[in-house]
């Protein structure tokens, strides 16, 4: 059996890729699994990231799914478990970060070092810093960052010790920046002290990447680490793994190139405009026309016929991305959920059709859109490759739509990527 050293559980799909990307950059060979696999791992990897959709589901479901992921990861040999959540600590008063953390600690209780764990969403490279237990997003406190108005997980308190304590039975403490600045030995001493004080979980300050690199060695020996994606940069060294180009090696690229975009974020709208500006062919999907035509079949057929003529000359773009006012108009007419589902379903069918036409390098923009496309392509796991932009790597996956060799794909969540992302990404795959 192939054995991994690090087992990761991510509470959402694009967050899983973000973590996997950091691990690869720190030298690990990483596979991302969509949900808990039903089979043992069939690939050479140092870490597997199991991507769940457990961030905002009921607490009991999040706990159950996370424990199932834990069991599978342990079966693959994982020596340490990494529970990954959002860098804005997205959670409600009930959880799910606290309850999932404690359920994992309880389940790991017979392992050495399972009586204590840490929590930090810090990732200074992405503007997430923790100072005296308070989370900053860029220059402002979490509760002033816009996250206080999040529809599902409003974050109204930047004090993570308080936030986490409200979700946990165990006592929550703090390892502050002064300790972290002194290095791994000081952090270990502080952990021992907290343990002696009956503390089971500690929020850790980190205001620079150097802090995360100092934290990494001190986490050796803990059965469970909980964090955003930032802590990952300092962990592989504990397993004797150093950054290398081979970690991100993927099979050589083949086939035709295409972009499918269902994200309407500011960054994606700029990327769509930039792709069109450099003269590449682009086809817009109009959700109202789509709804009026009574289903996606006609639209999918027309889009594929359009693409078929052009693909041989280079990448094409098929997009529903639109400005906020246009999206609002569509949502007012079709309903938010119905519009989203219809567009996702259509773009996913187009993505599958494009692969059927010989596309083997596929860029997908949009978190939900990516989920729909991956499902339509029957992809259950991806090997993580080289980074295109922070948080967005190329991946390689097997799919029944791409027999004999699979395909390369990259899944870009809304606000990631530079304006020229759609055209430059193909050049990053060699
Ligand atoms: P992001 O990562 O930017 O949030 P997602 O794919 O997660 O992107 O979400 C975008 C949502 O908007 C999807 O449900 C998608 O189907 C929907 N959508 C895409 N284009 C339109 C449009 N023109 N009008 C209304 N909804 C749209």
CSV table of C-alpha atoms and ligand atoms in Angstrom, one decimal:
chain,number,residue,atom,x,y,z
A,1,UNK,CA,0.0,0.0,0.0
A,2,UNK,CA,1.1,3.6,-0.7
A,3,UNK,CA,1.7,5.4,2.6
A,4,UNK,CA,1.2,9.1,3.2
A,5,UNK,CA,2.7,11.1,6.1
A,6,UNK,CA,0.3,14.0,6.4
A,7,UNK,CA,-3.5,13.7,6.2
A,8,UNK,CA,-5.5,16.8,5.6
A,9,UNK,CA,-9.2,17.5,6.0
A,10,UNK,CA,-10.5,20.8,4.3
A,11,UNK,CA,-13.9,22.2,5.0
A,12,UNK,CA,-14.4,23.4,1.4
A,13,UNK,CA,-13.3,22.6,-2.1
A,14,UNK,CA,-11.2,25.6,-3.2
A,15,UNK,CA,-9.7,25.9,0.3
A,16,UNK,CA,-8.5,22.3,-0.1
A,17,UNK,CA,-6.6,23.3,-3.3
A,18,UNK,CA,-5.1,26.3,-1.6
A,19,UNK,CA,-3.7,24.1,1.2
A,20,UNK,CA,-2.5,21.5,-1.3
A,21,UNK,CA,-0.8,24.2,-3.3
A,22,UNK,CA,1.2,25.4,-0.2
A,23,UNK,CA,2.2,21.8,0.6
A,24,UNK,CA,3.4,21.2,-2.9
A,25,UNK,CA,5.4,24.4,-2.8
A,26,UNK,CA,7.0,23.2,0.4
A,27,UNK,CA,8.1,20.0,-1.3
A,28,UNK,CA,5.3,17.5,-0.7
A,29,UNK,CA,3.6,15.4,-3.5
A,30,UNK,CA,-0.1,16.0,-2.9
A,31,UNK,CA,-3.3,14.5,-4.0
A,32,UNK,CA,-6.6,16.2,-3.4
A,33,UNK,CA,-9.6,13.9,-3.0
A,34,UNK,CA,-13.2,15.1,-3.6
A,35,UNK,CA,-15.0,13.8,-0.5
A,36,UNK,CA,-13.9,10.8,1.4
A,37,UNK,CA,-12.6,8.2,-1.1
A,38,UNK,CA,-14.2,4.8,-1.1
A,39,UNK,CA,-10.9,3.1,-2.2
A,40,UNK,CA,-7.4,3.1,-0.8
A,41,UNK,CA,-5.0,5.7,-2.3
A,42,UNK,CA,-3.6,4.6,-5.6
A,43,UNK,CA,-0.9,7.2,-6.2
A,44,UNK,CA,2.5,8.2,-4.8
A,45,UNK,CA,1.9,11.1,-2.4
A,46,UNK,CA,3.3,12.5,0.8
A,47,UNK,CA,-0.1,14.1,1.7
A,48,UNK,CA,-3.7,13.8,0.7
A,49,UNK,CA,-6.2,16.7,1.2
A,50,UNK,CA,-9.7,15.4,1.5
A,51,UNK,CA,-12.0,18.2,0.4
A,52,UNK,CA,-15.3,18.3,2.2
A,53,UNK,CA,-18.2,20.7,2.0
A,54,UNK,CA,-18.5,21.0,5.8
A,55,UNK,CA,-18.1,24.7,6.5
A,56,UNK,CA,-21.7,25.6,6.9
A,57,UNK,CA,-23.5,22.3,7.2
A,58,UNK,CA,-25.1,21.3,10.6
A,59,UNK,CA,-22.5,20.6,13.2
A,60,UNK,CA,-23.3,16.9,13.5
A,61,UNK,CA,-22.9,16.4,9.8
A,62,UNK,CA,-19.5,18.3,9.7
A,63,UNK,CA,-18.3,16.1,12.6
A,64,UNK,CA,-19.4,12.9,11.0
A,65,UNK,CA,-17.8,13.7,7.6
A,66,UNK,CA,-14.6,14.9,9.2
A,67,UNK,CA,-14.3,11.7,11.3
A,68,UNK,CA,-14.9,9.6,8.2
A,69,UNK,CA,-12.1,11.5,6.5
A,70,UNK,CA,-9.9,11.0,9.5
A,71,UNK,CA,-10.4,7.2,9.5
A,72,UNK,CA,-9.6,7.0,5.8
A,73,UNK,CA,-6.4,9.2,6.2
A,74,UNK,CA,-5.3,7.1,9.1
A,75,UNK,CA,-5.8,4.0,7.0
A,76,UNK,CA,-3.4,5.5,4.4
A,77,UNK,CA,-0.7,5.9,7.1
A,78,UNK,CA,-1.1,9.6,8.0
A,79,UNK,CA,1.2,10.4,11.0
A,80,UNK,CA,-0.3,13.9,11.5
A,81,UNK,CA,-3.7,15.3,10.7
A,82,UNK,CA,-4.2,18.9,9.4
A,83,UNK,CA,-7.8,20.3,9.7
A,84,UNK,CA,-7.9,23.2,7.3
A,85,UNK,CA,-10.5,26.0,7.5
A,86,UNK,CA,-10.9,29.4,6.0
A,87,UNK,CA,-8.3,32.2,6.6
A,88,UNK,CA,-11.1,34.4,7.8
A,89,UNK,CA,-12.0,31.7,10.4
A,90,UNK,CA,-15.5,31.3,8.9
A,91,UNK,CA,-17.8,29.8,11.5
A,92,UNK,CA,-21.0,30.4,13.4
A,93,UNK,CA,-21.4,30.6,17.2
A,94,UNK,CA,-22.0,26.8,17.1
A,95,UNK,CA,-19.0,25.9,14.9
A,96,UNK,CA,-18.0,24.1,12.9
A,97,UNK,CA,-14.3,24.8,13.6
A,98,UNK,CA,-14.5,24.1,17.4
A,99,UNK,CA,-16.7,21.0,17.3
A,100,UNK,CA,-14.8,19.4,14.4
A,101,UNK,CA,-11.5,20.1,16.1
A,102,UNK,CA,-12.6,18.5,19.4
A,103,UNK,CA,-14.2,15.5,17.7
A,104,UNK,CA,-10.9,14.9,15.9
A,105,UNK,CA,-8.9,15.3,19.1
A,106,UNK,CA,-11.3,12.9,20.9
A,107,UNK,CA,-10.9,10.4,18.0
A,108,UNK,CA,-7.1,10.7,18.1
A,109,UNK,CA,-7.0,10.4,21.9
A,110,UNK,CA,-4.9,7.2,21.9
A,111,UNK,CA,-2.2,8.9,19.8
A,112,UNK,CA,0.7,10.6,21.4
A,113,UNK,CA,0.4,14.4,21.5
A,114,UNK,CA,-3.4,14.4,20.9
A,115,UNK,CA,-4.2,16.2,24.2
A,116,UNK,CA,-3.2,19.5,22.6
A,117,UNK,CA,-3.7,21.3,19.3
A,118,UNK,CA,-3.2,24.8,17.8
A,119,UNK,CA,-5.5,27.0,15.8
A,120,UNK,CA,-4.4,29.8,13.5
A,121,UNK,CA,-5.8,31.1,10.2
A,122,UNK,CA,-2.7,33.3,9.7
A,123,UNK,CA,-1.3,33.5,6.2
A,124,UNK,CA,0.7,36.8,6.0
A,125,UNK,CA,1.3,36.3,2.3
A,126,UNK,CA,-2.4,36.7,1.8
A,127,UNK,CA,-2.8,39.5,4.3
A,128,UNK,CA,-4.1,37.3,7.1
A,129,UNK,CA,-2.2,38.0,10.3
A,130,UNK,CA,-3.0,37.1,14.0
A,131,UNK,CA,-1.7,39.5,16.7
A,132,UNK,CA,-2.5,39.0,20.4
A,133,UNK,CA,-5.1,36.5,19.3
A,134,UNK,CA,-6.8,39.0,17.0
A,135,UNK,CA,-7.3,38.3,13.3
A,136,UNK,CA,-6.5,41.0,10.8
A,137,UNK,CA,-7.6,40.9,7.2
A,138,UNK,CA,-5.2,43.3,5.4
A,139,UNK,CA,-5.0,46.3,7.6
A,140,UNK,CA,-8.3,45.9,9.5
A,141,UNK,CA,-9.7,43.6,12.2
A,142,UNK,CA,-11.8,40.7,11.0
A,143,UNK,CA,-15.0,42.3,12.3
A,144,UNK,CA,-14.4,45.4,10.2
A,145,UNK,CA,-13.3,43.6,7.0
A,146,UNK,CA,-16.8,43.0,5.5
A,147,UNK,CA,-16.8,39.5,7.1
A,148,UNK,CA,-19.2,40.9,9.8
A,149,UNK,CA,-21.8,40.9,7.0
A,150,UNK,CA,-21.2,37.5,5.6
A,151,UNK,CA,-24.6,35.9,4.8
A,152,UNK,CA,-23.7,32.5,6.4
A,153,UNK,CA,-20.9,33.0,8.8
A,154,UNK,CA,-20.9,36.6,10.0
A,155,UNK,CA,-17.7,37.2,12.0
A,156,UNK,CA,-18.4,40.0,14.5
A,157,UNK,CA,-15.4,39.3,16.9
A,158,UNK,CA,-11.8,39.4,15.8
A,159,UNK,CA,-10.6,37.9,19.1
A,160,UNK,CA,-10.1,34.2,18.0
A,161,UNK,CA,-9.5,33.0,21.6
A,162,UNK,CA,-13.0,34.2,22.5
A,163,UNK,CA,-14.5,33.0,19.2
A,164,UNK,CA,-13.0,29.5,19.6
A,165,UNK,CA,-13.7,29.2,23.3
A,166,UNK,CA,-17.4,29.8,22.6
A,167,UNK,CA,-17.4,26.7,20.3
A,168,UNK,CA,-15.3,24.4,22.6
A,169,UNK,CA,-15.4,22.4,25.8
A,170,UNK,CA,-11.7,22.5,26.1
A,171,UNK,CA,-9.9,25.5,27.5
A,172,UNK,CA,-8.6,27.8,24.8
A,173,UNK,CA,-5.3,29.7,25.3
A,174,UNK,CA,-2.9,31.9,23.3
A,175,UNK,CA,0.7,31.5,22.1
A,176,UNK,CA,1.5,35.1,21.4
A,177,UNK,CA,3.8,36.8,18.9
A,178,UNK,CA,6.6,37.3,21.5
A,179,UNK,CA,6.9,33.6,22.1
A,180,UNK,CA,6.6,32.8,18.4
A,181,UNK,CA,9.4,35.3,17.6
A,182,UNK,CA,11.7,33.4,19.9
A,183,UNK,CA,11.5,30.3,17.8
A,184,UNK,CA,10.5,26.6,18.1
A,185,UNK,CA,12.0,25.9,21.6
A,186,UNK,CA,10.1,28.8,23.1
A,187,UNK,CA,6.9,27.7,21.4
A,188,UNK,CA,7.4,24.1,22.7
A,189,UNK,CA,8.0,25.5,26.3
A,190,UNK,CA,4.8,27.6,26.0
A,191,UNK,CA,2.8,24.5,24.8
A,192,UNK,CA,4.0,22.5,27.8
A,193,UNK,CA,3.1,25.4,30.1
A,194,UNK,CA,-0.4,25.6,28.5
A,195,UNK,CA,-0.8,21.9,28.9
A,196,UNK,CA,0.1,22.1,32.6
A,197,UNK,CA,-2.5,24.8,32.9
A,198,UNK,CA,-5.2,22.5,31.5
A,199,UNK,CA,-5.4,24.3,28.2
A,200,UNK,CA,-6.2,22.0,25.2
A,201,UNK,CA,-6.2,24.3,22.3
A,202,UNK,CA,-4.2,27.5,21.6
A,203,UNK,CA,-4.6,30.2,19.1
A,204,UNK,CA,-1.2,31.1,17.7
A,205,UNK,CA,0.0,34.6,16.6
A,206,UNK,CA,1.8,34.9,13.3
A,207,UNK,CA,2.5,38.2,11.7
A,208,UNK,CA,5.0,37.1,9.1
A,209,UNK,CA,5.9,34.0,7.1
A,210,UNK,CA,9.0,33.7,9.3
A,211,UNK,CA,6.6,33.2,12.2
A,212,UNK,CA,5.0,30.3,10.4
A,213,UNK,CA,8.4,28.8,9.6
A,214,UNK,CA,9.3,29.0,13.3
A,215,UNK,CA,6.0,27.5,14.3
A,216,UNK,CA,6.4,24.5,12.0
A,217,UNK,CA,9.1,22.6,13.9
A,218,UNK,CA,7.3,23.1,17.2
A,219,UNK,CA,4.2,21.3,15.8
A,220,UNK,CA,6.2,18.1,15.3
A,221,UNK,CA,4.6,15.5,17.6
A,222,UNK,CA,1.1,17.0,17.7
A,223,UNK,CA,-1.4,14.5,16.3
A,224,UNK,CA,-3.6,17.3,15.1
A,225,UNK,CA,-2.9,20.7,13.7
A,226,UNK,CA,-5.8,23.1,12.8
A,227,UNK,CA,-5.2,26.1,10.6
A,228,UNK,CA,-5.8,28.0,7.4
A,229,UNK,CA,-3.5,27.1,4.6
A,230,UNK,CA,-0.5,29.2,5.9
A,231,UNK,CA,0.8,26.8,8.6
A,232,UNK,CA,1.4,24.3,5.8
A,233,UNK,CA,4.5,26.1,4.6
A,234,UNK,CA,6.4,25.1,7.7
A,235,UNK,CA,5.3,21.5,8.2
A,236,UNK,CA,6.9,19.3,5.4
A,237,UNK,CA,10.4,19.9,6.9
A,238,UNK,CA,9.2,17.9,10.0
A,239,UNK,CA,9.0,14.9,7.7
A,240,UNK,CA,12.4,15.5,6.1
A,241,UNK,CA,10.8,17.0,3.0
A,242,UNK,CA,12.3,20.1,1.4
A,243,UNK,CA,11.0,22.2,-1.6
A,244,UNK,CA,11.8,20.7,-5.0
A,245,UNK,CA,10.5,20.9,-8.5
A,246,UNK,CA,9.7,17.2,-8.6
A,247,UNK,CA,6.9,17.7,-6.0
A,248,UNK,CA,4.8,19.6,-8.6
A,249,UNK,CA,5.6,17.4,-11.5
A,250,UNK,CA,2.6,16.4,-13.6
A,251,UNK,CA,2.4,14.3,-16.8
A,252,UNK,CA,3.3,16.4,-19.9
A,253,UNK,CA,0.3,18.5,-21.3
A,254,UNK,CA,-1.6,17.2,-24.3
A,255,UNK,CA,-4.6,18.1,-26.3
A,256,UNK,CA,-6.6,21.3,-26.9
A,257,UNK,CA,-7.1,24.2,-24.5
A,258,UNK,CA,-10.2,25.9,-23.2
A,259,UNK,CA,-11.6,28.1,-20.4
A,260,UNK,CA,-15.0,27.8,-18.8
A,261,UNK,CA,-16.0,30.7,-16.5
A,262,UNK,CA,-19.1,30.9,-14.3
A,263,UNK,CA,-17.6,33.3,-11.7
A,264,UNK,CA,-18.9,36.8,-11.6
A,265,UNK,CA,-16.3,38.2,-9.3
A,266,UNK,CA,-14.5,41.4,-10.0
A,267,UNK,CA,-11.2,39.6,-10.7
A,268,UNK,CA,-12.9,37.1,-13.1
A,269,UNK,CA,-14.7,39.8,-15.0
A,270,UNK,CA,-11.4,41.5,-15.6
A,271,UNK,CA,-9.9,38.2,-16.7
A,272,UNK,CA,-12.7,37.6,-19.2
A,273,UNK,CA,-12.2,41.2,-20.6
A,274,UNK,CA,-8.4,40.7,-20.8
A,275,UNK,CA,-8.8,37.4,-22.7
A,276,UNK,CA,-11.2,39.1,-25.2
A,277,UNK,CA,-8.9,42.1,-25.5
A,278,UNK,CA,-5.9,40.0,-26.7
A,279,UNK,CA,-8.1,38.7,-29.5
A,280,UNK,CA,-8.9,35.2,-28.2
A,281,UNK,CA,-12.4,33.8,-29.2
A,282,UNK,CA,-15.0,34.0,-26.4
A,283,UNK,CA,-18.7,33.0,-26.3
A,284,UNK,CA,-21.1,34.4,-23.7
A,285,UNK,CA,-23.9,32.3,-22.3
A,286,UNK,CA,-27.0,34.4,-21.5
A,287,UNK,CA,-28.9,32.8,-18.5
A,288,UNK,CA,-32.2,34.4,-19.6
A,289,UNK,CA,-31.9,33.0,-23.1
A,290,UNK,CA,-30.9,29.7,-21.6
A,291,UNK,CA,-34.0,29.7,-19.3
A,292,UNK,CA,-36.2,30.7,-22.2
A,293,UNK,CA,-34.9,27.8,-24.4
A,294,UNK,CA,-36.3,25.5,-21.8
A,295,UNK,CA,-33.1,23.7,-20.7
A,296,UNK,CA,-29.5,23.6,-21.4
A,297,UNK,CA,-29.4,21.1,-24.3
A,298,UNK,CA,-29.6,23.6,-27.2
A,299,UNK,CA,-27.2,26.0,-25.5
A,300,UNK,CA,-24.7,23.2,-24.9
A,301,UNK,CA,-24.9,21.9,-28.5
A,302,UNK,CA,-24.5,25.4,-29.9
A,303,UNK,CA,-21.6,26.3,-27.7
A,304,UNK,CA,-19.8,23.1,-28.6
A,305,UNK,CA,-20.4,23.6,-32.3
A,306,UNK,CA,-18.9,27.1,-31.9
A,307,UNK,CA,-15.9,25.8,-30.0
A,308,UNK,CA,-15.2,22.9,-32.4
A,309,UNK,CA,-14.3,25.2,-35.3
A,310,UNK,CA,-11.9,27.3,-33.2
A,311,UNK,CA,-10.1,24.9,-30.7
A,312,UNK,CA,-7.4,23.9,-33.2
A,313,UNK,CA,-6.2,27.5,-33.3
A,314,UNK,CA,-5.7,27.9,-29.5
A,315,UNK,CA,-7.7,28.4,-26.3
A,316,UNK,CA,-11.3,29.4,-26.4
A,317,UNK,CA,-13.5,30.9,-23.6
A,318,UNK,CA,-17.1,30.1,-22.8
A,319,UNK,CA,-18.5,32.2,-20.0
A,320,UNK,CA,-21.5,33.3,-18.2
A,321,UNK,CA,-19.5,35.8,-16.1
A,322,UNK,CA,-21.3,39.1,-16.0
A,323,UNK,CA,-21.4,42.5,-14.2
A,324,UNK,CA,-23.3,42.7,-10.9
A,325,UNK,CA,-26.2,44.6,-12.4
A,326,UNK,CA,-26.7,41.9,-15.1
A,327,UNK,CA,-26.4,39.1,-12.5
A,328,UNK,CA,-29.0,40.9,-10.3
A,329,UNK,CA,-31.4,41.2,-13.2
A,330,UNK,CA,-31.1,37.5,-14.0
A,331,UNK,CA,-31.5,36.5,-10.3
A,332,UNK,CA,-34.6,38.8,-10.0
A,333,UNK,CA,-36.2,36.9,-12.9
A,334,UNK,CA,-35.1,33.3,-12.2
A,335,UNK,CA,-34.3,33.3,-8.5
A,336,UNK,CA,-30.7,33.3,-7.0
A,337,UNK,CA,-30.5,29.5,-6.5
A,338,UNK,CA,-32.3,28.5,-9.7
A,339,UNK,CA,-30.1,30.9,-11.8
A,340,UNK,CA,-27.0,29.5,-10.2
A,341,UNK,CA,-28.0,25.9,-10.6
A,342,UNK,CA,-29.0,26.4,-14.3
A,343,UNK,CA,-25.8,28.1,-15.2
A,344,UNK,CA,-23.6,25.7,-13.3
A,345,UNK,CA,-25.3,22.7,-14.8
A,346,UNK,CA,-24.9,24.2,-18.3
A,347,UNK,CA,-21.3,25.1,-17.9
A,348,UNK,CA,-20.5,21.7,-16.5
A,349,UNK,CA,-22.1,20.0,-19.5
A,350,UNK,CA,-20.1,22.3,-21.8
A,351,UNK,CA,-16.9,21.5,-19.9
A,352,UNK,CA,-17.6,17.8,-20.4
A,353,UNK,CA,-18.4,18.4,-24.1
A,354,UNK,CA,-15.2,20.3,-24.6
A,355,UNK,CA,-13.2,17.4,-23.1
A,356,UNK,CA,-15.1,15.2,-25.5
A,357,UNK,CA,-13.8,17.4,-28.4
A,358,UNK,CA,-10.3,16.8,-27.3
A,359,UNK,CA,-9.6,19.5,-24.7
A,360,UNK,CA,-7.1,18.2,-22.2
A,361,UNK,CA,-6.1,21.5,-20.6
A,362,UNK,CA,-9.1,23.1,-19.0
A,363,UNK,CA,-9.3,26.3,-16.9
A,364,UNK,CA,-12.5,26.6,-14.8
A,365,UNK,CA,-13.3,29.9,-13.0
A,366,UNK,CA,-15.6,29.9,-10.0
A,367,UNK,CA,-15.7,27.8,-6.8
A,368,UNK,CA,-19.3,26.5,-7.3
A,369,UNK,CA,-18.7,26.3,-11.1
A,370,UNK,CA,-15.6,24.2,-10.4
A,371,UNK,CA,-17.5,21.8,-8.2
A,372,UNK,CA,-20.1,21.3,-10.9
A,373,UNK,CA,-17.5,20.8,-13.6
A,374,UNK,CA,-15.4,18.3,-11.6
A,375,UNK,CA,-18.6,16.3,-10.8
A,376,UNK,CA,-19.7,16.3,-14.5
A,377,UNK,CA,-16.2,15.1,-15.5
A,378,UNK,CA,-16.5,12.3,-12.9
A,379,UNK,CA,-13.2,13.4,-11.2
A,380,UNK,CA,-12.7,12.0,-7.7
A,381,UNK,CA,-9.1,13.0,-7.2
A,382,UNK,CA,-6.4,15.3,-8.6
A,383,UNK,CA,-2.7,15.4,-8.4
A,384,UNK,CA,-1.6,18.9,-7.5
A,385,UNK,CA,1.0,20.5,-9.8
A,386,UNK,CA,2.8,23.9,-10.3
A,387,UNK,CA,1.3,27.1,-9.1
A,388,UNK,CA,-0.1,29.6,-11.7
A,389,UNK,CA,-1.0,32.3,-9.2
A,390,UNK,CA,-1.1,32.2,-5.3
A,391,UNK,CA,-3.7,29.6,-4.3
A,392,UNK,CA,-4.3,28.3,-7.9
A,393,UNK,CA,-2.2,25.4,-9.1
A,394,UNK,CA,-2.5,23.2,-12.3
A,395,UNK,CA,-3.8,19.8,-11.4
A,396,UNK,CA,-4.0,16.5,-13.3
A,397,UNK,CA,-6.9,14.1,-13.0
A,398,UNK,CA,-8.3,10.9,-14.5
A,399,UNK,CA,-11.8,11.3,-16.0
A,400,UNK,CA,-14.0,8.9,-17.9
A,401,UNK,CA,-14.4,11.8,-20.4
A,402,UNK,CA,-10.7,11.8,-21.1
A,403,UNK,CA,-9.7,8.1,-21.4
A,404,UNK,CA,-6.1,7.1,-21.8
A,405,UNK,CA,-4.2,9.7,-19.9
A,406,UNK,CA,-6.7,12.0,-18.2
A,407,UNK,CA,-6.6,15.8,-18.4
A,408,UNK,CA,-4.9,18.9,-16.8
A,409,UNK,CA,-7.2,21.3,-15.1
A,410,UNK,CA,-7.1,24.3,-12.9
A,411,UNK,CA,-9.9,25.4,-10.6
A,412,UNK,CA,-9.8,29.2,-9.9
A,413,UNK,CA,-12.0,30.5,-7.2
A,414,UNK,CA,-13.5,33.9,-7.8
A,415,UNK,CA,-11.1,36.5,-6.7
A,416,UNK,CA,-7.8,34.7,-7.4
A,417,UNK,CA,-5.5,35.3,-10.3
A,418,UNK,CA,-4.1,38.2,-12.2
A,419,UNK,CA,-6.0,39.9,-15.1
A,420,UNK,CA,-4.2,37.8,-17.8
A,421,UNK,CA,-4.8,34.5,-15.9
A,422,UNK,CA,-6.8,32.9,-18.7
A,423,UNK,CA,-4.1,33.2,-21.3
A,424,UNK,CA,-1.0,33.0,-19.2
A,425,UNK,CA,-2.1,29.8,-17.4
A,426,UNK,CA,-1.5,27.6,-20.4
A,427,UNK,CA,2.1,28.8,-20.6
A,428,UNK,CA,2.6,27.6,-17.0
A,429,UNK,CA,2.1,24.0,-18.0
A,430,UNK,CA,5.2,22.5,-19.5
B,1,LIG,P1,-17.0,32.6,-7.4
B,1,LIG,O1,-15.9,31.7,-7.0
B,1,LIG,O2,-16.6,33.8,-8.1
B,1,LIG,O3,-17.9,32.8,-6.2
B,1,LIG,P2,-18.9,30.6,-8.2
B,1,LIG,O4,-18.9,29.7,-9.4
B,1,LIG,O5,-18.7,30.0,-6.8
B,1,LIG,O6,-17.9,31.8,-8.4
B,1,LIG,O7,-20.3,31.3,-8.1
B,1,LIG,C1,-20.9,32.0,-9.1
B,1,LIG,C2,-22.4,31.6,-9.2
B,1,LIG,O8,-23.1,32.5,-10.0
B,1,LIG,C3,-22.6,30.2,-9.7
B,1,LIG,O9,-23.7,29.6,-9.1
B,1,LIG,C4,-23.0,30.5,-11.2
B,1,LIG,O10,-23.8,29.5,-11.8
B,1,LIG,C5,-23.8,31.8,-11.0
B,1,LIG,N1,-23.8,32.6,-12.2
B,1,LIG,C6,-22.8,32.6,-13.2
B,1,LIG,N2,-23.1,33.5,-14.1
B,1,LIG,C7,-24.3,34.1,-13.8
B,1,LIG,C8,-25.1,35.1,-14.4
B,1,LIG,N3,-24.8,35.7,-15.6
B,1,LIG,N4,-26.3,35.4,-13.8
B,1,LIG,C9,-26.6,34.8,-12.6
B,1,LIG,N5,-25.9,33.9,-12.0
B,1,LIG,C10,-24.7,33.5,-12.6
